[in-house]
Structures are given as C-alpha cells and as structure tokens.
Amino acid sequence: MNLRHELKPRLTKPRLDMLIGFSWGSGAILFALLLLLAPVSLNGANAQESGGSKLTQEIDRLRSSRMGNALVGISVVDLDSGQQIVDLGATRPLKPASVLKLVTSAVVLSELGPNYRYKTALWSEPVSNGLVGTVAIRGVGAPDLVIESVWLLARRLRSMGIKQIARLVIDQSAFPASRQAVGQRAYQTGAAALSFNYNSIAVVVCPTKIGQDATIRLDPWEIASKIRGKIDTVSRGDSSFSIDQDSTAADGALQFVARGGIAASSECKTVYRSVDDPGSYLLSTARQLFEGVGIRVGGVGEIATIPSHYKLLTTIDSKYLSEIVTDLNHFSTNFIAEQLLHTLGEQPNGVFSRSAGLARMATWLKSQGITEDQFEIADASGLSHDSRATAQLFTTLLKLMFRNQRVGPEFVSSLSIGEESGTLRKRQFGAAGAKIFIRAKTGTLNGVSSLAGYIQTAKGRNM
C-alpha cells in the first residue's frame, strides 16, 4: 500500500505529502494515496472495492483524522491477481520524499547486482626497508568507508612492514564534480569519491556542575578541531543549544561555534554535522591512526590522479551492495543514496557522473514500462523538492521487485519491519493486538510524511 498526499504550495499551512505502502490478505496488495487540499469522497465512482470495504473505511478514517480537506490519490493493487482495487488520482506526480530511495534501491540492485563491491585502493611508490615515499588513497565512491576501515588499514600496512610514509595523499578524481553539502545537518551532506564517516562528524555535549561549562567532544577525536563559544550547564529546563560549523581554520582544523545550555540532569547529547571537505577529514584522521600503530607520516595532501609508476599496495573492499542498500533503507541515509547515484553514472574513462546516474535511473524506469509522465527525478534520496513521482509508479515498482527472483529478495529484506527495525521501529500499525507484518520505507521532507512497502495479515494475505 502506498499513501501520499500534498498540500498546495500557496497555502500557509505546512506542506504535507504522504505515502503509505501495505501488503494485505492472501494475495499481495499495493496501495497509494495522494492528497491535496480539497474535499474528496473515497467512495466515489473511481474507487473499485473488491470485498475491501474495511480498506476504504480505514482510508476515510485516516483522511478525516489526519489529512483534513485533501485531494486524495490512491492506488491499491492486489499483487497476486494484479487487480486494481482502488484508483483515485494515482497518476498525479507529487513529491515522494525518501520513498524515492525505493527507486534508487531497485535500480542499483538490478543494474549492479547485489554482490557488487566498491574497492578503495592504496597505491604507492616502491617500499624499501619499511620506508615509502608517497602513499595515495584513491576512492571510487564507497559509502561505507568509516573510521574502523581506516584503523584496519593502518594495521594492515604495519603488518606489511611499513614504518614511515613521507607523504600521504588522496586521489578524488573519480568524482570530477563532487556534490557539495547543502546544509550543516548530517542528512544534508554531499558526495565525494573519497567520502569518510558518511561525511559527517559527531559532536558530544555532556553537562557538568550547574554554572560550569559543559564538555564538548568530537567523535572521531582524531580530527583536528577548534570550538569557539561555550554551552552552559543549567539547573533546570529543556536543553537548548546549538553547534554550528564555522569556516575551516588556516591549519585545516574544523571549527565550530557553540551556544546555549544543557540541563545538569540531562544525559550526554550527540548532534551530527556535515563536513565540507571529506578528503581532508579522511587525511587528518588517517594520519593519526597510522601514527597510532607506529607508522610515521610526513606531509599530507591531494593529487589529481595516481602517477603511472605507482604500484597497487592494497585495497579496502566495501560491504556487498545488498548490505549497503539495507543500510540505505533502514536508516534512510541521503548520503548513501547520493553515492549510489554517482556509481550508476560510471563512464568508460573510470569517472562517475551524477547526471549520467540520473539518466540511467530514468532509462531503467522506462525499460520497466513506467512512462515519463509518472516521474521527474532530481536526486536519488528524495531530499530535493524538485523530484516527483506518482502513486502508480510505486505500486508498479513494488510489484516488479516482489516478483523479481534475481534481486527481489534483497530489495524486500532491505525494508524496515514495522515496530521492529529501522525507521519503523517505533511506529505502530493496525489496532491493538492486530497481527500484521509490514516491511516498508518511510519519508519525511518539510511536512512530507511518506510510507511505501508490503503488508501481510494474520491470514497470510500480502499487500
């Protein structure tokens, strides 16, 4: 079931798009609902009920209790029979928010395969007696290169007998047009060939004694940083503080400005901020980790491309794509979606184009019989307000992936489980005691609330 609705932009009320997806009964049913401010009856001439009066009653209840006067677009399809149960405005393109990640997931799994892996490579000049002139890290967009990966890499190099590196550099030429962060929040971070720690950094704030400054720590602490301002420890009230990134210092250190207060009775709080320069972020952290295992590092920097006389030293393999897609959908990580989009745009010369990735997504959708009037894709995450998709697109997509034996199981299992995991862990579905099983993808964007996926009832019917 897919349920979406959208308020008119000119209204003063917050914009609201909603997409809910379910599987229902002994067969499988997809449901899509689109809303725009206007009174609509769900029992109109376009609503086709197949013993589904409870379904339409539930939709009416949702509309009256949560959606107000909204123009409704609904598509309900039985997966087993293919029967369209409800169709109300299902062809109206609206903002999909993060349910657009379902399209991204379907395309990358189908085009690249579930066992695809990224290989971040280390190249170097000849090693002699534990000494090496330059070691270069070349990235190809791995979305899961994190501090643990670099720590294991440091230990691997030390086990090779490397004791000193004159210069540690990075090659980010695989993404000639890296996507910059669009804001300071972690979900607004950009994409890069050598992305690190999801291109974000954690800031941990802990109260001390009333009247004293709270402690502020960065994680990873290996990165050079400077914090201006302070956060007070206050006696009572809600914690209200801000941590904003300032311009990078001349020495390359990340700078943050801290303001506000945190209650003395509060637990430590963690906020995440995007990093403008993930390459420098990686180099700074890698240098500290290398030296921590006994490898001295001289200068650090960046090169355009790996010189031809360098030799491959080792590689860091990413997780399998099926696991990366699970992380994408369970935690709705916009960063992963953008990295995958670049990957789809791989060119014969070994560089990756975001625009080519968007074109490949559109081509794949059309190859599945989804017409151009059903979508306009501006990104892979749903963060953009320019992306559009119809409820019908999602019912078609979910049906295709449900029946795809090659990559369908990986697609379905990547979705969160209602009341159990991912973004659905704290959401409740159905009446108390109702036995339903839901796998779905959520989405939120400035008043947009969306949900799409599959539901199975106690009787085994899938929707």
Short mmCIF file of C-alpha atoms in Angstrom, two decimals:
data_model
loop_
_atom_site.label_atom_id
_atom_site.label_comp_id
_atom_site.label_asym_id
_atom_site.label_seq_id
_atom_site.Cartn_x
_atom_site.Cartn_y
_atom_site.Cartn_z
CA MET A 1 0.00 0.00 0.00
CA ASN A 2 1.37 3.42 -0.90
CA LEU A 3 -0.24 6.51 0.57
CA ARG A 4 0.79 10.05 -0.41
CA HIS A 5 -0.72 13.47 -0.12
CA GLU A 6 0.37 17.02 -0.90
CA LEU A 7 -0.85 20.43 0.26
CA LYS A 8 -0.90 23.28 -2.22
CA PRO A 9 2.33 25.34 -2.00
CA ARG A 10 0.44 28.64 -1.79
CA LEU A 11 -1.28 27.66 1.45
CA THR A 12 0.03 28.97 4.75
CA LYS A 13 -0.25 25.56 6.37
CA PRO A 14 2.85 23.29 6.22
CA ARG A 15 3.20 21.25 3.08
CA LEU A 16 2.19 17.62 3.61
CA ASP A 17 2.88 14.72 1.27
CA MET A 18 2.09 11.21 2.48
CA LEU A 19 2.79 7.80 1.01
CA ILE A 20 1.86 4.58 2.78
CA GLY A 21 2.51 1.09 1.44
CA PHE A 22 0.92 -2.16 2.59
CA SER A 23 0.51 -5.84 1.71
CA TRP A 24 -2.89 -7.27 2.58
CA GLY A 25 -4.61 -10.68 2.62
CA SER A 26 -3.84 -13.99 0.90
CA GLY A 27 -2.60 -12.14 -2.15
CA ALA A 28 -0.43 -9.02 -2.26
CA ILE A 29 -1.84 -5.53 -2.47
CA LEU A 30 -0.12 -2.20 -3.12
CA PHE A 31 -1.79 1.00 -2.01
CA ALA A 32 -1.04 4.61 -2.98
CA LEU A 33 -2.77 7.73 -1.73
CA LEU A 34 -2.07 11.32 -2.80
CA LEU A 35 -3.68 14.28 -1.07
CA LEU A 36 -4.10 17.97 -1.96
CA LEU A 37 -6.30 20.38 -0.02
CA ALA A 38 -9.80 19.74 -1.39
CA PRO A 39 -12.73 17.72 -0.07
CA VAL A 40 -12.89 14.28 -1.67
CA SER A 41 -15.03 11.21 -1.03
CA LEU A 42 -13.16 7.90 -1.10
CA ASN A 43 -16.31 6.12 -2.17
CA GLY A 44 -16.59 7.94 -5.49
CA ALA A 45 -17.01 6.41 -8.91
CA ASN A 46 -13.28 5.75 -9.33
CA ALA A 47 -12.98 3.65 -6.20
CA GLN A 48 -13.20 -0.03 -7.02
CA GLU A 49 -13.80 -2.21 -3.99
CA SER A 50 -13.12 -5.92 -4.06
CA GLY A 51 -14.54 -7.03 -0.75
CA GLY A 52 -12.41 -4.19 0.62
CA SER A 53 -14.93 -2.01 2.42
CA LYS A 54 -12.76 -2.12 5.56
CA LEU A 55 -9.89 -0.75 3.50
CA THR A 56 -11.86 2.23 2.22
CA GLN A 57 -13.26 2.82 5.69
CA GLU A 58 -9.73 2.93 7.06
CA ILE A 59 -8.67 5.36 4.34
CA ASP A 60 -11.67 7.56 5.16
CA ARG A 61 -10.69 7.44 8.83
CA LEU A 62 -7.11 8.46 8.05
CA ARG A 63 -8.25 11.29 5.82
CA SER A 64 -10.72 12.71 8.30
CA SER A 65 -8.46 12.40 11.34
CA ARG A 66 -5.06 13.34 9.90
CA MET A 67 -5.33 14.81 6.42
CA GLY A 68 -8.09 17.40 6.61
CA ASN A 69 -9.51 18.65 3.33
CA ALA A 70 -7.13 16.92 0.97
CA LEU A 71 -7.33 15.87 -2.63
CA VAL A 72 -6.75 12.15 -2.46
CA GLY A 73 -4.94 9.95 -4.93
CA ILE A 74 -5.00 6.24 -4.17
CA SER A 75 -3.77 3.15 -5.96
CA VAL A 76 -4.43 -0.24 -4.42
CA VAL A 77 -3.32 -3.31 -6.39
CA ASP A 78 -3.57 -6.98 -5.47
CA LEU A 79 -0.14 -8.40 -6.25
CA ASP A 80 -1.33 -11.95 -6.84
CA SER A 81 -4.16 -11.18 -9.22
CA GLY A 82 -2.96 -7.80 -10.46
CA GLN A 83 -6.42 -6.40 -9.77
CA GLN A 84 -6.68 -2.65 -9.17
CA ILE A 85 -8.77 -2.36 -6.01
CA VAL A 86 -8.71 1.42 -5.54
CA ASP A 87 -7.64 4.12 -8.00
CA LEU A 88 -8.09 7.76 -7.04
CA GLY A 89 -5.67 10.21 -8.69
CA ALA A 90 -2.91 7.59 -8.77
CA THR A 91 -1.29 9.23 -11.80
CA ARG A 92 -0.75 12.63 -10.18
CA PRO A 93 3.02 13.35 -9.78
CA LEU A 94 3.88 14.62 -6.28
CA LYS A 95 6.92 14.88 -4.05
CA PRO A 96 7.92 11.38 -2.95
CA ALA A 97 10.37 12.38 -0.17
CA SER A 98 12.52 9.47 0.97
CA VAL A 99 10.36 6.76 -0.57
CA LEU A 100 12.26 7.74 -3.72
CA LYS A 101 15.03 5.60 -2.23
CA LEU A 102 12.92 2.61 -3.29
CA VAL A 103 13.56 3.60 -6.90
CA THR A 104 17.27 4.03 -6.21
CA SER A 105 17.41 0.63 -4.49
CA ALA A 106 15.61 -1.14 -7.31
CA VAL A 107 17.85 0.40 -9.98
CA VAL A 108 21.21 -0.25 -8.30
CA LEU A 109 20.33 -3.83 -7.36
CA SER A 110 19.08 -4.54 -10.88
CA GLU A 111 21.91 -2.77 -12.72
CA LEU A 112 24.90 -3.57 -10.48
CA GLY A 113 23.80 -6.78 -8.77
CA PRO A 114 23.52 -7.49 -5.03
CA ASN A 115 27.15 -8.69 -4.78
CA TYR A 116 28.72 -5.52 -6.21
CA ARG A 117 31.52 -4.12 -4.03
CA TYR A 118 33.47 -0.88 -4.06
CA LYS A 119 37.26 -1.10 -3.95
CA THR A 120 39.10 1.82 -2.36
CA ALA A 121 42.71 1.36 -3.49
CA LEU A 122 46.05 2.32 -1.99
CA TRP A 123 48.86 2.95 -4.44
CA SER A 124 52.45 3.72 -3.53
CA GLU A 125 55.98 4.32 -4.66
CA PRO A 126 58.37 1.41 -4.02
CA VAL A 127 58.73 0.34 -0.39
CA SER A 128 62.29 -0.04 0.86
CA ASN A 129 63.24 -1.18 4.37
CA GLY A 130 59.88 -0.13 5.72
CA LEU A 131 60.09 3.32 4.14
CA VAL A 132 57.91 4.61 1.31
CA GLY A 133 57.92 7.97 -0.38
CA THR A 134 54.24 8.51 -1.18
CA VAL A 135 51.12 6.51 -0.45
CA ALA A 136 47.99 7.55 -2.33
CA ILE A 137 44.41 6.61 -1.46
CA ARG A 138 42.10 6.55 -4.48
CA GLY A 139 38.36 6.49 -3.89
CA VAL A 140 35.56 5.37 -6.19
CA GLY A 141 32.63 6.44 -4.04
CA ALA A 142 32.37 3.74 -1.36
CA PRO A 143 29.60 4.89 1.00
CA ASP A 144 30.77 2.76 3.93
CA LEU A 145 34.38 3.91 4.36
CA VAL A 146 34.43 4.65 8.09
CA ILE A 147 36.99 5.08 10.84
CA GLU A 148 37.05 1.35 11.58
CA SER A 149 38.02 0.72 7.95
CA VAL A 150 40.97 3.11 8.19
CA TRP A 151 42.07 1.62 11.52
CA LEU A 152 42.16 -1.86 9.98
CA LEU A 153 44.02 -0.41 7.00
CA ALA A 154 46.65 1.10 9.31
CA ARG A 155 47.20 -2.27 10.95
CA ARG A 156 47.43 -3.94 7.55
CA LEU A 157 50.14 -1.53 6.39
CA ARG A 158 52.04 -2.00 9.64
CA SER A 159 51.90 -5.79 9.16
CA MET A 160 53.45 -5.25 5.70
CA GLY A 161 56.46 -3.80 7.46
CA ILE A 162 55.77 -0.16 6.58
CA LYS A 163 57.16 2.13 9.27
CA GLN A 164 57.34 5.51 7.60
CA ILE A 165 55.40 7.31 4.86
CA ALA A 166 56.94 10.52 3.59
CA ARG A 167 53.68 11.78 2.12
CA LEU A 168 50.08 10.57 2.40
CA VAL A 169 47.81 11.86 -0.38
CA ILE A 170 44.34 11.28 -1.79
CA ASP A 171 43.03 10.99 -5.34
CA GLN A 172 39.38 12.04 -5.69
CA SER A 173 39.39 12.36 -9.48
CA ALA A 174 36.73 9.62 -9.87
CA PHE A 175 34.11 12.25 -8.98
CA PRO A 176 35.16 15.24 -11.11
CA ALA A 177 32.09 17.18 -9.95
CA SER A 178 31.62 16.25 -6.29
CA ARG A 179 28.27 17.23 -4.81
CA GLN A 180 28.72 19.77 -2.01
CA ALA A 181 26.82 19.71 1.25
CA VAL A 182 23.54 21.63 1.11
CA GLY A 183 23.45 22.33 4.84
CA GLN A 184 25.10 21.61 8.18
CA ARG A 185 22.88 18.72 9.22
CA ALA A 186 24.26 15.25 8.58
CA TYR A 187 21.39 14.41 6.22
CA GLN A 188 22.41 17.41 4.08
CA THR A 189 25.97 16.29 3.43
CA GLY A 190 27.43 15.97 -0.05
CA ALA A 191 29.02 13.17 -2.06
CA ALA A 192 32.67 12.56 -2.93
CA ALA A 193 34.89 9.86 -4.41
CA LEU A 194 36.65 9.63 -1.05
CA SER A 195 33.83 10.09 1.41
CA PHE A 196 34.56 9.23 5.01
CA ASN A 197 32.36 8.52 8.04
CA TYR A 198 29.27 9.38 5.99
CA ASN A 199 30.84 12.84 5.51
CA SER A 200 29.67 13.83 8.96
CA ILE A 201 31.11 14.25 12.43
CA ALA A 202 29.54 13.69 15.85
CA VAL A 203 29.62 16.41 18.50
CA VAL A 204 29.00 15.08 22.02
CA VAL A 205 27.82 17.54 24.69
CA CYS A 206 27.81 16.49 28.37
CA PRO A 207 26.64 18.55 31.38
CA THR A 208 28.96 19.16 34.32
CA LYS A 209 28.11 21.10 37.50
CA ILE A 210 25.49 23.85 37.48
CA GLY A 211 27.08 27.10 36.41
CA GLN A 212 30.05 25.45 34.75
CA ASP A 213 30.74 24.90 31.07
CA ALA A 214 29.52 21.64 29.58
CA THR A 215 32.13 19.43 27.98
CA ILE A 216 32.17 19.29 24.18
CA ARG A 217 33.93 16.46 22.36
CA LEU A 218 34.17 15.44 18.73
CA ASP A 219 33.97 11.87 17.50
CA PRO A 220 36.26 10.89 15.89
CA TRP A 221 38.56 12.87 18.18
CA GLU A 222 41.50 12.16 15.85
CA ILE A 223 40.39 15.05 13.63
CA ALA A 224 41.96 18.45 14.31
CA SER A 225 39.26 20.82 15.59
CA LYS A 226 38.62 24.11 17.34
CA ILE A 227 35.47 25.11 19.24
CA ARG A 228 34.56 28.72 19.94
CA GLY A 229 31.97 29.73 22.48
CA LYS A 230 30.52 27.51 25.18
CA ILE A 231 27.45 25.64 26.39
CA ASP A 232 26.40 26.34 29.98
CA THR A 233 25.27 23.69 32.44
CA VAL A 234 21.93 24.98 33.77
CA SER A 235 19.83 23.95 36.76
CA ARG A 236 16.61 23.01 35.03
CA GLY A 237 14.55 23.32 31.88
CA ASP A 238 14.97 21.82 28.48
CA SER A 239 18.40 21.63 26.94
CA SER A 240 18.66 24.21 24.20
CA PHE A 241 22.00 24.57 22.48
CA SER A 242 23.46 24.85 19.02
CA ILE A 243 26.64 23.56 17.44
CA ASP A 244 27.34 25.25 14.12
CA GLN A 245 30.27 24.70 11.81
CA ASP A 246 32.44 27.74 11.21
CA SER A 247 34.96 28.27 8.43
CA THR A 248 37.94 25.92 8.35
CA ALA A 249 40.98 27.29 10.15
CA ALA A 250 44.19 28.13 8.30
CA ASP A 251 45.82 24.98 9.67
CA GLY A 252 43.00 22.81 8.29
CA ALA A 253 41.24 22.25 11.62
CA LEU A 254 37.46 22.08 11.67
CA GLN A 255 35.93 24.99 13.58
CA PHE A 256 32.60 25.01 15.44
CA VAL A 257 30.68 27.66 17.33
CA ALA A 258 28.84 26.53 20.48
CA ARG A 259 25.95 28.39 22.17
CA GLY A 260 23.17 27.69 24.67
CA GLY A 261 22.74 25.47 27.68
CA ILE A 262 22.20 21.88 28.76
CA ALA A 263 20.37 20.77 31.92
CA ALA A 264 22.55 19.33 34.67
CA SER A 265 20.19 16.36 34.96
CA SER A 266 20.42 15.61 31.23
CA GLU A 267 22.33 12.74 29.71
CA CYS A 268 25.07 13.50 27.20
CA LYS A 269 23.57 14.55 23.87
CA THR A 270 25.04 13.91 20.43
CA VAL A 271 24.44 16.02 17.33
CA TYR A 272 25.83 15.34 13.87
CA ARG A 273 27.21 17.90 11.44
CA SER A 274 28.17 17.59 7.80
CA VAL A 275 31.81 18.00 6.80
CA ASP A 276 32.60 20.35 3.92
CA ASP A 277 35.89 18.70 2.94
CA PRO A 278 35.67 14.91 3.39
CA GLY A 279 39.09 14.40 1.77
CA SER A 280 40.90 16.47 4.39
CA TYR A 281 38.73 14.84 7.04
CA LEU A 282 39.96 11.42 5.93
CA LEU A 283 43.61 12.51 5.67
CA SER A 284 43.67 14.06 9.13
CA THR A 285 42.08 11.01 10.74
CA ALA A 286 44.19 8.52 8.77
CA ARG A 287 47.40 10.28 9.77
CA GLN A 288 46.54 9.97 13.46
CA LEU A 289 45.53 6.31 13.12
CA PHE A 290 48.66 5.42 11.12
CA GLU A 291 50.90 7.03 13.70
CA GLY A 292 48.95 5.26 16.43
CA VAL A 293 50.14 1.87 15.10
CA GLY A 294 53.72 3.04 14.65
CA ILE A 295 53.76 4.40 11.09
CA ARG A 296 55.30 7.87 10.91
CA VAL A 297 53.61 10.15 8.37
CA GLY A 298 55.23 13.25 6.88
CA GLY A 299 53.09 15.61 4.85
CA VAL A 300 49.52 15.11 3.67
CA GLY A 301 47.80 16.46 0.59
CA GLU A 302 45.89 15.79 -2.60
CA ILE A 303 46.86 14.79 -6.12
CA ALA A 304 44.77 14.84 -9.28
CA THR A 305 45.43 11.27 -10.43
CA ILE A 306 47.67 8.37 -9.43
CA PRO A 307 51.02 8.52 -11.34
CA SER A 308 51.56 5.59 -13.69
CA HIS A 309 54.69 4.35 -11.90
CA TYR A 310 52.83 3.78 -8.61
CA LYS A 311 52.09 0.17 -7.68
CA LEU A 312 48.90 -1.17 -6.13
CA LEU A 313 49.61 -1.70 -2.43
CA THR A 314 46.25 -2.97 -1.14
CA THR A 315 42.50 -2.39 -1.39
CA ILE A 316 39.68 -1.83 1.06
CA ASP A 317 36.57 -3.71 -0.05
CA SER A 318 33.19 -2.28 0.84
CA LYS A 319 30.26 -4.30 2.10
CA TYR A 320 28.17 -6.04 -0.53
CA LEU A 321 25.71 -3.78 -2.29
CA SER A 322 22.77 -5.69 -0.81
CA GLU A 323 24.02 -4.72 2.68
CA ILE A 324 24.57 -1.11 1.64
CA VAL A 325 21.01 -0.93 0.28
CA THR A 326 19.73 -2.31 3.59
CA ASP A 327 21.56 0.49 5.42
CA LEU A 328 20.11 2.96 2.92
CA ASN A 329 16.52 1.93 3.52
CA HIS A 330 16.67 1.02 7.21
CA PHE A 331 18.21 4.35 8.20
CA SER A 332 17.11 6.45 5.20
CA THR A 333 20.61 7.83 4.68
CA ASN A 334 20.60 10.50 1.99
CA PHE A 335 24.38 10.33 1.73
CA ILE A 336 24.31 6.68 0.67
CA ALA A 337 21.70 7.46 -1.97
CA GLU A 338 23.88 10.18 -3.49
CA GLN A 339 26.95 7.92 -3.54
CA LEU A 340 24.92 5.21 -5.29
CA LEU A 341 23.65 7.76 -7.81
CA HIS A 342 27.21 8.65 -8.81
CA THR A 343 28.04 4.96 -9.08
CA LEU A 344 25.23 4.48 -11.57
CA GLY A 345 26.84 7.17 -13.69
CA GLU A 346 30.15 5.35 -14.24
CA GLN A 347 31.81 6.33 -17.52
CA PRO A 348 34.22 4.34 -19.74
CA ASN A 349 37.14 6.50 -18.55
CA GLY A 350 36.61 5.48 -14.93
CA VAL A 351 34.95 8.67 -13.68
CA PHE A 352 31.45 8.86 -12.27
CA SER A 353 28.83 11.37 -13.37
CA ARG A 354 25.82 12.30 -11.24
CA SER A 355 23.86 13.46 -14.28
CA ALA A 356 24.59 10.19 -16.04
CA GLY A 357 23.34 8.38 -12.94
CA LEU A 358 20.05 10.28 -13.08
CA ALA A 359 19.72 9.44 -16.78
CA ARG A 360 20.36 5.76 -16.05
CA MET A 361 17.65 5.73 -13.39
CA ALA A 362 15.16 7.24 -15.84
CA THR A 363 16.17 4.77 -18.56
CA TRP A 364 15.68 1.82 -16.20
CA LEU A 365 12.24 3.00 -15.13
CA LYS A 366 11.14 3.35 -18.76
CA SER A 367 12.52 -0.12 -19.52
CA GLN A 368 10.13 -1.45 -16.86
CA GLY A 369 7.13 0.10 -18.58
CA ILE A 370 6.93 3.17 -16.34
CA THR A 371 6.16 6.15 -18.57
CA GLU A 372 7.90 9.53 -18.41
CA ASP A 373 4.77 11.31 -17.21
CA GLN A 374 4.95 9.35 -13.93
CA PHE A 375 8.23 10.75 -12.66
CA GLU A 376 10.77 13.54 -12.62
CA ILE A 377 13.91 12.56 -10.74
CA ALA A 378 16.24 15.31 -9.49
CA ASP A 379 18.08 13.24 -6.90
CA ALA A 380 18.34 9.72 -5.52
CA SER A 381 17.36 10.38 -1.91
CA GLY A 382 14.12 12.37 -2.13
CA LEU A 383 15.69 15.35 -0.34
CA SER A 384 15.15 17.56 -3.38
CA HIS A 385 11.84 19.42 -3.69
CA ASP A 386 12.14 19.04 -7.47
CA SER A 387 11.62 15.27 -7.60
CA ARG A 388 8.15 13.99 -8.48
CA ALA A 389 6.59 10.54 -8.74
CA THR A 390 3.11 9.08 -8.93
CA ALA A 391 1.44 6.60 -6.62
CA GLN A 392 1.05 4.36 -9.66
CA LEU A 393 4.83 4.33 -10.14
CA PHE A 394 5.33 2.90 -6.66
CA THR A 395 2.65 0.24 -6.97
CA THR A 396 4.25 -0.80 -10.27
CA LEU A 397 7.76 -0.78 -8.81
CA LEU A 398 6.84 -2.75 -5.70
CA LYS A 399 5.04 -5.32 -7.83
CA LEU A 400 8.06 -5.69 -10.16
CA MET A 401 10.51 -6.17 -7.30
CA PHE A 402 8.18 -8.54 -5.42
CA ARG A 403 8.28 -10.87 -8.44
CA ASN A 404 11.97 -10.44 -9.30
CA GLN A 405 13.71 -13.62 -8.22
CA ARG A 406 17.20 -12.30 -9.01
CA VAL A 407 17.24 -9.23 -6.76
CA GLY A 408 13.72 -9.07 -5.32
CA PRO A 409 14.55 -10.87 -2.04
CA GLU A 410 17.36 -8.39 -1.34
CA PHE A 411 15.07 -5.48 -2.16
CA VAL A 412 12.25 -6.64 0.10
CA SER A 413 14.56 -7.53 3.00
CA SER A 414 16.18 -4.08 2.84
CA LEU A 415 12.96 -2.51 4.11
CA SER A 416 12.32 -1.79 7.77
CA ILE A 417 9.98 -4.06 9.71
CA GLY A 418 7.02 -2.43 11.44
CA GLU A 419 7.55 -2.00 15.20
CA GLU A 420 10.85 -3.87 14.97
CA SER A 421 13.61 -2.21 12.95
CA GLY A 422 14.89 0.84 11.12
CA THR A 423 12.64 3.86 10.71
CA LEU A 424 9.56 1.74 11.52
CA ARG A 425 10.83 0.54 14.88
CA LYS A 426 8.72 3.00 16.89
CA ARG A 427 5.72 3.06 14.57
CA GLN A 428 2.57 1.09 15.31
CA PHE A 429 0.26 -0.30 12.63
CA GLY A 430 -3.27 -1.54 12.98
CA ALA A 431 -5.45 -1.86 16.05
CA ALA A 432 -4.11 -3.19 19.33
CA GLY A 433 -3.49 -6.90 19.06
CA ALA A 434 -3.83 -6.91 15.28
CA LYS A 435 -1.47 -9.38 13.68
CA ILE A 436 0.05 -7.78 10.62
CA PHE A 437 3.57 -7.84 9.28
CA ILE A 438 4.85 -4.80 7.43
CA ARG A 439 8.04 -4.09 5.50
CA ALA A 440 8.19 -0.50 4.32
CA LYS A 441 10.18 2.65 3.60
CA THR A 442 9.35 5.95 5.28
CA GLY A 443 9.98 9.51 4.16
CA THR A 444 9.85 12.98 5.69
CA LEU A 445 10.52 16.32 3.99
CA ASN A 446 9.28 19.67 5.34
CA GLY A 447 5.81 18.44 6.21
CA VAL A 448 6.02 15.48 3.83
CA SER A 449 5.26 12.16 5.50
CA SER A 450 5.55 9.06 3.35
CA LEU A 451 5.47 5.29 3.64
CA ALA A 452 5.63 2.56 0.99
CA GLY A 453 6.04 -1.18 1.14
CA TYR A 454 4.33 -4.50 1.82
CA ILE A 455 1.97 -5.85 4.49
CA GLN A 456 0.98 -9.41 5.36
CA THR A 457 -2.06 -10.09 7.55
CA ALA A 458 -2.57 -12.91 10.02
CA LYS A 459 -4.31 -14.85 7.25
CA GLY A 460 -1.22 -14.59 5.04
CA ARG A 461 -2.58 -12.10 2.53
CA ASN A 462 0.10 -9.81 1.09
CA MET A 463 -0.42 -6.20 0.02
#
